[in-house]
């Protein structure tokens, strides 16, 4: 079972913070987006274009289920993985940390010319919509919410370690 599962929208810092967090905790790091790309043999953007969002979501759900069952370190989930009811059920009982980011910060981090498939048309508006739709799910699933605006990923990782330490003792 993962030590910590990171969730949040694109640009919240799940991958970068996750690597720092894993280092601090002395465990491995795994990113389900990377797992999906490895299984598919192509980037996520290509999966969306060539196979469609439904095919991507199926790959994503399988990757999350596998990682939750076998990874014992820090796990970063794709921003939309929490849309799947089965994934939400699997997250019950895990130490889920929601990395909360404001729209302006997310836009800066993701970039408006990014290759993220769900942000193709009017990226700022699309990102705002995704964040608003998913926020209640992130908040419901999280045992800890950590704001990331204006913070470096290593500082966010330190904050998570400090917040979770009482649970580990």
XYZ file of C-alpha atoms in Angstrom:
169
model
C 0.000 0.000 0.000
C 1.417 3.433 -0.896
C 2.689 5.591 1.956
C 1.090 8.658 0.353
C -1.128 9.129 -2.706
C -0.992 12.582 -4.316
C -4.019 13.971 -6.148
C -4.746 17.352 -7.684
C -5.310 19.190 -10.942
C -2.740 19.689 -13.681
C -0.059 22.088 -12.468
C -0.482 21.303 -8.775
C 2.984 19.737 -8.635
C 2.106 16.092 -8.037
C 5.055 14.633 -9.935
C 7.739 17.065 -8.824
C 6.551 17.242 -5.230
C 6.119 13.468 -5.235
C 9.770 12.929 -6.097
C 10.895 15.214 -3.256
C 8.430 13.571 -0.869
C 9.623 10.067 -1.748
C 13.209 11.178 -1.165
C 12.299 12.656 2.244
C 10.480 9.478 3.254
C 13.133 7.136 1.869
C 10.713 5.333 -0.446
C 10.161 4.969 -4.190
C 8.108 7.283 -6.375
C 5.598 6.217 -9.019
C 3.452 8.276 -11.383
C 0.419 6.588 -12.943
C 0.606 8.881 -15.988
C 4.054 7.391 -16.712
C 2.609 3.899 -16.190
C -0.137 4.605 -18.743
C 2.394 5.864 -21.283
C 4.570 2.803 -20.754
C 1.669 0.362 -21.228
C 0.347 2.224 -24.284
C 3.784 2.774 -25.762
C 3.009 6.403 -26.515
C 2.467 9.773 -24.816
C -0.890 10.551 -23.204
C -1.604 13.228 -25.820
C -1.264 10.610 -28.565
C -3.557 8.205 -26.701
C -6.257 10.907 -26.604
C -5.854 11.778 -30.290
C -5.479 8.257 -31.660
C -7.617 6.192 -29.272
C -9.909 8.709 -27.537
C -10.472 9.816 -23.968
C -12.480 6.696 -23.094
C -9.534 4.437 -23.993
C -7.202 6.661 -21.980
C -9.494 6.583 -18.921
C -9.644 2.767 -19.070
C -5.839 2.573 -19.173
C -5.641 5.110 -16.368
C -8.079 3.216 -14.111
C -6.127 -0.004 -14.617
C -2.827 1.760 -13.912
C -4.170 3.274 -10.686
C -5.601 -0.047 -9.473
C -2.297 -1.811 -10.152
C -0.200 0.892 -8.518
C -2.423 1.042 -5.427
C -2.070 -2.734 -5.057
C 1.674 -3.019 -5.548
C 3.476 0.277 -4.885
C 4.702 0.961 -1.354
C 6.096 4.467 -1.772
C 4.699 7.801 -2.918
C 2.146 7.552 -5.712
C 1.066 10.402 -7.979
C -2.258 10.023 -9.788
C -3.270 11.737 -13.003
C -5.479 14.752 -12.377
C -8.617 13.155 -13.814
C -8.194 9.674 -12.360
C -10.485 10.548 -9.452
C -13.420 10.895 -11.876
C -13.697 7.087 -11.958
C -15.990 5.804 -9.172
C -14.014 2.549 -8.876
C -10.805 4.529 -8.375
C -12.450 6.641 -5.683
C -13.507 3.446 -3.894
C -9.968 2.054 -4.120
C -8.598 5.228 -2.526
C -10.608 4.680 0.671
C -8.253 3.924 3.536
C -5.207 5.413 1.804
C -3.301 8.497 2.925
C -4.494 10.778 0.133
C -2.994 14.267 -0.084
C -4.684 16.882 -2.265
C -2.221 19.397 -3.703
C -4.377 22.483 -4.079
C -3.360 25.117 -6.608
C -4.968 28.339 -7.755
C -5.839 28.887 -11.405
C -3.134 31.516 -12.018
C -0.412 29.274 -10.584
C -1.700 26.227 -12.485
C -1.673 28.188 -15.748
C 1.914 29.321 -15.123
C 3.035 25.778 -14.342
C 1.143 23.997 -17.127
C 1.642 26.671 -19.755
C -1.030 27.754 -22.172
C 0.715 26.105 -25.108
C 0.969 22.750 -23.392
C 0.420 19.384 -24.991
C -2.235 18.421 -22.449
C -5.127 17.014 -24.465
C -7.976 18.337 -22.345
C -6.603 21.874 -22.532
C -6.398 22.233 -26.306
C -9.121 24.810 -26.933
C -8.982 27.884 -24.689
C -6.597 26.320 -22.151
C -7.214 28.807 -19.337
C -10.989 28.379 -19.522
C -10.668 24.585 -19.821
C -8.305 24.405 -16.859
C -10.660 26.530 -14.745
C -13.575 24.256 -15.666
C -11.607 21.079 -14.847
C -10.472 22.493 -11.520
C -13.980 23.575 -10.511
C -15.542 20.244 -11.514
C -12.938 18.120 -9.758
C -12.357 20.197 -6.598
C -15.195 18.597 -4.577
C -13.859 15.121 -5.387
C -10.290 16.067 -4.443
C -11.506 17.569 -1.167
C -13.677 14.566 -0.302
C -10.907 12.023 -0.968
C -8.113 13.868 0.826
C -7.033 13.268 4.403
C -4.764 16.289 3.999
C -5.049 19.340 1.720
C -1.855 21.272 1.036
C -1.932 24.618 -0.802
C 0.963 24.826 -3.267
C 0.660 28.398 -4.569
C 3.956 30.290 -4.504
C 5.755 27.350 -2.885
C 8.627 25.321 -4.286
C 7.924 21.568 -4.536
C 10.573 20.708 -1.913
C 8.862 23.051 0.569
C 5.499 21.429 -0.181
C 7.092 18.001 0.420
C 8.503 19.199 3.758
C 5.050 20.461 4.752
C 3.465 17.089 3.919
C 6.091 15.224 5.943
C 5.507 17.554 8.922
C 1.722 17.136 8.694
C 1.837 13.351 8.362
C 4.482 12.726 11.009
C 1.974 12.478 13.909
C 0.151 9.708 11.976
C 3.390 7.758 11.522
C 4.266 7.846 15.217
